Amino acid sequence: MWGPGASRRNVLLGGLVLTGTIGGLIRPSEAWAGPAATAPPVIGCDAWGARAPSGVIPVWDRRPLRIIVHHTATANVEDYSRGAAEFVARTIQDFHMDRRGWIDTGQNFTISRGGHILEGRHGSLEVLRAGDRHVEGAHCTGQNVEAVGIENEGTYTALTPPDRLWSRLRAMCAYICQQYGIPPTEIGGHRDFKDTLCPGDAFYAMLPRLRSEVADALGQPLSGRTARRASWPLLRPESSGPVVQAAQHLLRAAGLTDVQPNGRFDARTVAAVRQYQQAHRTEEVNGLIGGETWPLLVTAKGADQQEVTLAVRALTPDGAVRASALPGTEEWKRLLSAAERRP
């Protein structure tokens, strides 16, 4: 997970962050041959009144590989002022430290509905400006060393983010991609890695547009197909169709034979998913199949190969792909993603 040669420096961040450790680093050469992305204004931790971290924040001697977009799943407020944005940042930090027991805010950056960008975890802004270190967050288990986390204020299950938020998110992503050499195709959502609704259906559906607009800003335009990229479908009780049927066959392949492969995410399917998640100790035991449970299902050892074959057939009614041709998770992801998009 940490990659070859990666090392970690534990720096106690507070007061003058990263003093004597990160400050003074030589700025890396620009990662993009296209136009430079202008650094958007960011309100630092001191400016919004952050508490000091309660412990040592890990800083890694490596660049992150991707950006993960989140939503706060809070009210879609209409107060777009800076004061409201700073209040949100303090509220999130209090929740993360006092309720979850974390040492600081979990995400690296927060964007308010009014389009104010705020530093989240201490040190994230200075390290970003240097461009060759990464402050470990606590926003997506398994990705915190690999990804910059951006929390966006609001709930975007049905509604889309306001233009002010969107334009600042685009600018921030472009700057992060430029500083760290992250391809815009590596901008994803929380659900790509976990069994969660985050960042909301409406927001998640906009991520191809975000990748495309960020790439354009960097002079690296993407094709529509590349911007869409394959992703794990998020299955839940209201889901139905061939992707659900494939999941049901894979659950049966894992020994959960009470599930009927009827293509409906019914109560038996939810119960089986919960049982599977509990057995595999996933972070969430919630009955959703997303970015954490899918990779486990499609690579299960000792699975009933007849059921695996039936799962493939559910996704490829023309029989163009055989189960034996799907050795890894990326091939499964592409197949599932294509089946979900098929009319």
Tab-separated table of C-alpha atoms in Angstrom:
chain	number	residue	atom	x	y	z
A	1	MET	CA	0.000	0.000	0.000
A	2	TRP	CA	2.763	2.415	0.865
A	3	GLY	CA	4.728	1.786	-2.320
A	4	PRO	CA	8.436	1.126	-2.835
A	5	GLY	CA	10.794	3.316	-0.931
A	6	ALA	CA	8.084	5.264	0.842
A	7	SER	CA	8.969	6.538	4.270
A	8	ARG	CA	7.017	8.499	6.820
A	9	ARG	CA	8.022	11.462	8.923
A	10	ASN	CA	5.905	12.029	11.969
A	11	VAL	CA	5.698	15.753	12.539
A	12	LEU	CA	3.816	17.335	15.410
A	13	LEU	CA	1.786	19.994	13.656
A	14	GLY	CA	0.721	23.045	15.591
A	15	GLY	CA	1.685	26.697	15.727
A	16	LEU	CA	4.227	26.951	12.907
A	17	VAL	CA	3.360	23.798	11.014
A	18	LEU	CA	6.127	21.603	9.656
A	19	THR	CA	8.855	23.933	10.917
A	20	GLY	CA	12.293	22.629	9.967
A	21	THR	CA	10.878	19.620	8.176
A	22	ILE	CA	8.787	20.579	5.169
A	23	GLY	CA	9.433	24.309	4.915
A	24	GLY	CA	12.220	25.293	2.521
A	25	LEU	CA	11.894	22.295	0.220
A	26	ILE	CA	12.845	22.862	-3.406
A	27	ARG	CA	9.718	23.249	-5.498
A	28	PRO	CA	9.261	20.311	-7.908
A	29	SER	CA	9.186	20.908	-11.640
A	30	GLU	CA	5.758	21.404	-13.103
A	31	ALA	CA	4.040	18.102	-13.836
A	32	TRP	CA	2.001	19.486	-16.744
A	33	ALA	CA	3.195	20.840	-20.067
A	34	GLY	CA	-0.059	22.758	-20.494
A	35	PRO	CA	-1.153	26.021	-18.884
A	36	ALA	CA	-0.493	26.414	-15.185
A	37	ALA	CA	-3.417	26.188	-12.793
A	38	THR	CA	-3.653	29.216	-10.542
A	39	ALA	CA	-3.662	28.447	-6.837
A	40	PRO	CA	-7.163	29.245	-5.532
A	41	PRO	CA	-7.522	31.156	-2.253
A	42	VAL	CA	-7.558	28.800	0.728
A	43	ILE	CA	-8.422	29.767	4.305
A	44	GLY	CA	-5.772	28.197	6.525
A	45	CYS	CA	-6.387	26.444	9.829
A	46	ASP	CA	-5.229	29.409	11.909
A	47	ALA	CA	-7.488	31.783	9.995
A	48	TRP	CA	-10.677	29.797	10.621
A	49	GLY	CA	-9.853	29.152	14.254
A	50	ALA	CA	-8.880	25.501	14.233
A	51	ARG	CA	-7.964	23.716	17.425
A	52	ALA	CA	-4.477	22.293	17.681
A	53	PRO	CA	-4.182	18.608	16.736
A	54	SER	CA	-4.340	16.232	19.681
A	55	GLY	CA	-1.442	14.129	18.432
A	56	VAL	CA	1.209	13.584	15.808
A	57	ILE	CA	0.044	13.964	12.190
A	58	PRO	CA	1.888	11.690	9.739
A	59	VAL	CA	3.519	13.400	6.767
A	60	TRP	CA	4.657	11.130	3.956
A	61	ASP	CA	7.718	11.638	1.754
A	62	ARG	CA	5.716	10.971	-1.397
A	63	ARG	CA	3.058	12.483	-3.588
A	64	PRO	CA	-0.539	11.287	-3.320
A	65	LEU	CA	-1.953	9.378	-6.272
A	66	ARG	CA	-5.533	10.611	-6.460
A	67	ILE	CA	-8.242	12.945	-5.193
A	68	ILE	CA	-11.346	11.661	-3.395
A	69	VAL	CA	-14.486	13.796	-3.402
A	70	HIS	CA	-16.898	13.655	-0.442
A	71	HIS	CA	-20.038	15.444	0.669
A	72	THR	CA	-20.763	16.326	4.285
A	73	ALA	CA	-24.343	14.947	4.104
A	74	THR	CA	-25.530	18.020	6.013
A	75	ALA	CA	-28.158	20.655	5.249
A	76	ASN	CA	-27.969	22.549	1.958
A	77	VAL	CA	-27.748	25.926	3.642
A	78	GLU	CA	-28.153	29.226	1.803
A	79	ASP	CA	-25.722	31.208	3.946
A	80	TYR	CA	-22.755	31.501	1.584
A	81	SER	CA	-20.682	33.814	3.778
A	82	ARG	CA	-17.120	33.229	4.895
A	83	GLY	CA	-18.311	33.196	8.493
A	84	ALA	CA	-20.661	30.315	7.724
A	85	ALA	CA	-17.836	28.438	6.002
A	86	GLU	CA	-15.531	28.844	8.983
A	87	PHE	CA	-18.296	27.643	11.297
A	88	VAL	CA	-18.637	24.496	9.173
A	89	ALA	CA	-14.891	23.867	9.403
A	90	ARG	CA	-14.932	24.190	13.195
A	91	THR	CA	-18.009	21.982	13.488
A	92	ILE	CA	-16.411	19.247	11.395
A	93	GLN	CA	-13.199	19.389	13.403
A	94	ASP	CA	-15.092	19.170	16.688
A	95	PHE	CA	-17.071	16.181	15.425
A	96	HIS	CA	-14.002	14.363	14.148
A	97	MET	CA	-11.944	14.978	17.279
A	98	ASP	CA	-14.595	14.732	20.007
A	99	ARG	CA	-16.977	12.137	18.582
A	100	ARG	CA	-14.719	9.998	16.431
A	101	GLY	CA	-11.573	10.376	18.499
A	102	TRP	CA	-9.378	11.484	15.617
A	103	ILE	CA	-6.359	13.726	16.117
A	104	ASP	CA	-7.656	16.433	13.766
A	105	THR	CA	-10.086	17.067	10.902
A	106	GLY	CA	-10.217	13.975	8.692
A	107	GLN	CA	-10.157	15.529	5.221
A	108	ASN	CA	-7.360	17.616	3.783
A	109	PHE	CA	-9.624	20.382	2.477
A	110	THR	CA	-13.239	21.543	2.820
A	111	ILE	CA	-15.298	23.580	0.350
A	112	SER	CA	-18.373	25.414	1.587
A	113	ARG	CA	-21.567	25.901	-0.397
A	114	GLY	CA	-20.505	29.504	-0.815
A	115	GLY	CA	-17.301	28.420	-2.557
A	116	HIS	CA	-14.887	29.102	0.300
A	117	ILE	CA	-11.994	26.619	0.399
A	118	LEU	CA	-10.658	25.817	3.860
A	119	GLU	CA	-7.682	23.800	4.964
A	120	GLY	CA	-8.866	20.739	6.841
A	121	ARG	CA	-6.108	18.712	8.445
A	122	HIS	CA	-3.221	20.852	9.672
A	123	GLY	CA	-0.289	21.126	7.274
A	124	SER	CA	-2.222	20.107	4.166
A	125	LEU	CA	-1.956	23.532	2.533
A	126	GLU	CA	1.753	24.109	3.068
A	127	VAL	CA	2.598	20.602	1.916
A	128	LEU	CA	0.429	21.044	-1.185
A	129	ARG	CA	2.269	24.239	-2.070
A	130	ALA	CA	5.593	22.386	-1.792
A	131	GLY	CA	4.211	19.665	-4.040
A	132	ASP	CA	6.157	16.579	-3.002
A	133	ARG	CA	4.785	15.544	0.402
A	134	HIS	CA	1.385	14.415	1.599
A	135	VAL	CA	-0.367	14.873	4.934
A	136	GLU	CA	-2.149	11.642	5.843
A	137	GLY	CA	-5.841	12.231	6.429
A	138	ALA	CA	-8.676	10.176	7.889
A	139	HIS	CA	-11.353	10.446	5.211
A	140	CYS	CA	-11.273	7.043	3.458
A	141	THR	CA	-9.761	3.994	5.135
A	142	GLY	CA	-7.168	2.378	2.901
A	143	GLN	CA	-6.707	5.555	0.852
A	144	ASN	CA	-5.584	8.110	3.410
A	145	VAL	CA	-1.926	7.813	2.453
A	146	GLU	CA	-2.779	7.633	-1.246
A	147	ALA	CA	-5.390	10.364	-1.684
A	148	VAL	CA	-6.166	14.000	-1.005
A	149	GLY	CA	-9.636	14.192	0.542
A	150	ILE	CA	-11.952	17.099	-0.298
A	151	GLU	CA	-15.150	17.444	1.730
A	152	ASN	CA	-17.932	19.465	0.086
A	153	GLU	CA	-20.593	21.022	2.274
A	154	GLY	CA	-24.126	19.777	1.628
A	155	THR	CA	-26.114	16.708	0.605
A	156	TYR	CA	-26.100	15.811	-3.079
A	157	THR	CA	-28.239	12.721	-3.366
A	158	ALA	CA	-30.771	14.441	-5.646
A	159	LEU	CA	-29.539	18.040	-5.856
A	160	THR	CA	-26.296	19.150	-7.496
A	161	PRO	CA	-23.749	21.468	-5.844
A	162	PRO	CA	-24.199	25.231	-6.299
A	163	ASP	CA	-22.094	26.886	-8.986
A	164	ARG	CA	-19.915	28.641	-6.400
A	165	LEU	CA	-18.899	25.352	-4.857
A	166	TRP	CA	-18.428	23.651	-8.224
A	167	SER	CA	-16.148	26.323	-9.665
A	168	ARG	CA	-13.908	26.289	-6.592
A	169	LEU	CA	-13.818	22.492	-6.538
A	170	ARG	CA	-12.736	22.498	-10.173
A	171	ALA	CA	-10.031	25.087	-9.468
A	172	MET	CA	-8.807	23.243	-6.384
A	173	CYS	CA	-8.665	19.892	-8.160
A	174	ALA	CA	-6.748	21.451	-11.056
A	175	TYR	CA	-4.216	22.961	-8.653
A	176	ILE	CA	-3.806	19.701	-6.716
A	177	CYS	CA	-3.372	17.719	-9.939
A	178	GLN	CA	-0.764	20.195	-11.150
A	179	GLN	CA	1.199	20.245	-7.894
A	180	TYR	CA	1.269	16.483	-7.437
A	181	GLY	CA	1.209	15.292	-11.045
A	182	ILE	CA	-2.122	13.534	-10.515
A	183	PRO	CA	-3.944	12.647	-13.760
A	184	PRO	CA	-7.484	14.106	-13.787
A	185	THR	CA	-8.742	10.572	-14.410
A	186	GLU	CA	-7.726	9.860	-10.807
A	187	ILE	CA	-10.432	12.124	-9.379
A	188	GLY	CA	-12.964	9.804	-7.766
A	189	GLY	CA	-15.688	9.593	-5.170
A	190	HIS	CA	-15.793	8.048	-1.717
A	191	ARG	CA	-18.050	5.246	-3.007
A	192	ASP	CA	-15.322	4.129	-5.419
A	193	PHE	CA	-13.511	2.677	-2.409
A	194	LYS	CA	-16.191	2.125	0.226
A	195	ASP	CA	-19.778	0.871	0.566
A	196	THR	CA	-21.284	4.317	0.957
A	197	LEU	CA	-23.707	6.707	-0.737
A	198	CYS	CA	-21.090	9.487	-0.514
A	199	PRO	CA	-20.737	11.883	-2.325
A	200	GLY	CA	-24.397	11.451	-3.295
A	201	ASP	CA	-25.861	10.170	-6.566
A	202	ALA	CA	-26.229	13.591	-8.195
A	203	PHE	CA	-22.704	14.687	-7.292
A	204	TYR	CA	-21.148	11.356	-8.247
A	205	ALA	CA	-22.801	11.553	-11.663
A	206	MET	CA	-20.978	14.865	-12.204
A	207	LEU	CA	-17.486	13.432	-11.641
A	208	PRO	CA	-16.874	12.705	-15.355
A	209	ARG	CA	-17.587	16.378	-16.022
A	210	LEU	CA	-15.213	17.357	-13.200
A	211	ARG	CA	-12.418	15.220	-14.646
A	212	SER	CA	-12.990	16.709	-18.076
A	213	GLU	CA	-13.061	20.323	-16.871
A	214	VAL	CA	-9.946	19.842	-14.742
A	215	ALA	CA	-8.138	18.255	-17.684
A	216	ASP	CA	-9.151	21.173	-19.910
A	217	ALA	CA	-7.838	23.640	-17.324
A	218	LEU	CA	-4.490	21.846	-17.423
A	219	GLY	CA	-4.345	21.691	-21.209
A	220	GLN	CA	-4.795	17.919	-21.158
A	221	PRO	CA	-8.275	17.345	-22.655
A	222	LEU	CA	-9.929	13.964	-22.151
A	223	SER	CA	-12.267	12.039	-24.400
A	224	GLY	CA	-15.757	11.513	-23.027
A	225	ARG	CA	-15.105	7.804	-22.599
A	226	THR	CA	-11.886	8.415	-20.664
A	227	ALA	CA	-13.561	10.975	-18.419
A	228	ARG	CA	-16.352	8.517	-17.585
A	229	ARG	CA	-13.969	5.657	-16.699
A	230	ALA	CA	-15.108	2.337	-15.257
A	231	SER	CA	-16.397	2.340	-11.686
A	232	TRP	CA	-17.968	-0.072	-9.241
A	233	PRO	CA	-21.777	0.190	-9.340
A	234	LEU	CA	-23.406	1.027	-6.018
A	235	LEU	CA	-26.145	-1.508	-5.269
A	236	ARG	CA	-28.841	-0.915	-2.643
A	237	PRO	CA	-32.382	-2.108	-1.875
A	238	GLU	CA	-34.012	-0.208	-4.761
A	239	SER	CA	-31.527	-1.587	-7.325
A	240	SER	CA	-32.508	-4.129	-9.973
A	241	GLY	CA	-31.253	-5.560	-13.239
A	242	PRO	CA	-28.357	-7.670	-14.539
A	243	VAL	CA	-25.740	-6.141	-12.225
A	244	VAL	CA	-27.839	-7.139	-9.208
A	245	GLN	CA	-28.272	-10.616	-10.667
A	246	ALA	CA	-24.512	-10.903	-11.134
A	247	ALA	CA	-23.965	-9.865	-7.507
A	248	GLN	CA	-26.477	-12.480	-6.378
A	249	HIS	CA	-24.615	-15.198	-8.280
A	250	LEU	CA	-21.348	-14.058	-6.708
A	251	LEU	CA	-22.909	-14.185	-3.240
A	252	ARG	CA	-24.086	-17.712	-3.999
A	253	ALA	CA	-20.585	-18.523	-5.238
A	254	ALA	CA	-19.341	-17.472	-1.800
A	255	GLY	CA	-21.721	-19.941	-0.136
A	256	LEU	CA	-24.683	-17.652	0.595
A	257	THR	CA	-27.151	-19.833	-1.259
A	258	ASP	CA	-30.292	-18.411	0.377
A	259	VAL	CA	-29.999	-15.617	-2.183
A	260	GLN	CA	-32.127	-16.089	-5.280
A	261	PRO	CA	-30.632	-14.656	-8.506
A	262	ASN	CA	-33.789	-12.778	-9.475
A	263	GLY	CA	-32.178	-9.430	-10.315
A	264	ARG	CA	-33.926	-7.617	-7.446
A	265	PHE	CA	-32.015	-6.315	-4.438
A	266	ASP	CA	-34.515	-7.839	-2.042
A	267	ALA	CA	-34.443	-8.486	1.701
A	268	ARG	CA	-32.618	-11.811	1.301
A	269	THR	CA	-29.935	-10.121	-0.748
A	270	VAL	CA	-29.487	-7.346	1.817
A	271	ALA	CA	-29.180	-9.935	4.595
A	272	ALA	CA	-26.632	-11.944	2.612
A	273	VAL	CA	-24.558	-8.855	1.875
A	274	ARG	CA	-24.528	-7.926	5.554
A	275	GLN	CA	-23.453	-11.463	6.443
A	276	TYR	CA	-20.705	-11.326	3.833
A	277	GLN	CA	-19.496	-7.927	5.043
A	278	GLN	CA	-19.438	-9.072	8.642
A	279	ALA	CA	-17.442	-12.179	7.721
A	280	HIS	CA	-14.934	-10.096	5.765
A	281	ARG	CA	-14.779	-7.314	8.372
A	282	THR	CA	-15.548	-4.496	5.992
A	283	GLU	CA	-15.653	-1.012	7.454
A	284	GLU	CA	-19.405	-0.740	6.969
A	285	VAL	CA	-21.839	-3.604	7.524
A	286	ASN	CA	-24.771	-1.895	5.845
A	287	GLY	CA	-26.005	-4.189	3.079
A	288	LEU	CA	-24.763	-1.903	0.279
A	289	ILE	CA	-22.417	-3.240	-2.385
A	290	GLY	CA	-19.899	-0.588	-3.355
A	291	GLY	CA	-16.198	0.004	-3.688
A	292	GLU	CA	-15.172	-2.186	-0.746
A	293	THR	CA	-17.425	-5.226	-1.137
A	294	TRP	CA	-17.246	-5.614	-4.948
A	295	PRO	CA	-13.475	-6.311	-5.045
A	296	LEU	CA	-13.923	-8.958	-2.360
A	297	LEU	CA	-16.787	-10.639	-4.195
A	298	VAL	CA	-15.111	-10.811	-7.592
A	299	THR	CA	-11.820	-12.206	-6.286
A	300	ALA	CA	-13.158	-14.650	-3.682
A	301	LYS	CA	-10.994	-17.752	-3.371
A	302	GLY	CA	-12.702	-21.124	-3.444
A	303	ALA	CA	-15.800	-19.682	-5.090
A	304	ASP	CA	-18.270	-21.920	-6.908
A	305	GLN	CA	-17.119	-21.450	-10.505
A	306	GLN	CA	-20.495	-22.399	-11.920
A	307	GLU	CA	-22.064	-19.464	-10.097
A	308	VAL	CA	-19.209	-17.199	-11.221
A	309	THR	CA	-19.893	-18.230	-14.814
A	310	LEU	CA	-23.575	-17.411	-14.346
A	311	ALA	CA	-22.587	-13.998	-12.997
A	312	VAL	CA	-20.584	-13.325	-16.150
A	313	ARG	CA	-23.477	-14.473	-18.340
A	314	ALA	CA	-25.836	-12.096	-16.537
A	315	LEU	CA	-23.552	-9.231	-17.512
A	316	THR	CA	-22.826	-10.385	-21.069
A	317	PRO	CA	-26.031	-11.775	-22.591
A	318	ASP	CA	-24.272	-12.131	-25.947
A	319	GLY	CA	-21.728	-14.494	-24.371
A	320	ALA	CA	-18.808	-12.363	-25.524
A	321	VAL	CA	-16.863	-12.754	-22.264
A	322	ARG	CA	-16.112	-15.965	-20.397
A	323	ALA	CA	-15.490	-16.201	-16.662
A	324	SER	CA	-12.017	-17.576	-17.370
A	325	ALA	CA	-11.222	-14.305	-19.145
A	326	LEU	CA	-11.754	-12.249	-15.986
A	327	PRO	CA	-8.693	-12.814	-13.815
A	328	GLY	CA	-8.664	-9.571	-11.881
A	329	THR	CA	-10.636	-6.788	-10.312
A	330	GLU	CA	-10.157	-4.219	-13.077
A	331	GLU	CA	-11.681	-6.517	-15.703
A	332	TRP	CA	-14.671	-7.139	-13.445
A	333	LYS	CA	-15.033	-3.420	-12.816
A	334	ARG	CA	-15.128	-2.669	-16.541
A	335	LEU	CA	-17.672	-5.408	-17.174
A	336	LEU	CA	-19.956	-4.335	-14.315
A	337	SER	CA	-19.673	-0.680	-15.250
A	338	ALA	CA	-20.549	-1.389	-18.889
A	339	ALA	CA	-23.542	-3.504	-17.870
A	340	GLU	CA	-24.833	-0.771	-15.568
A	341	ARG	CA	-24.705	1.797	-18.380
A	342	ARG	CA	-26.299	-0.498	-20.950
A	343	PRO	CA	-29.889	0.625	-21.742
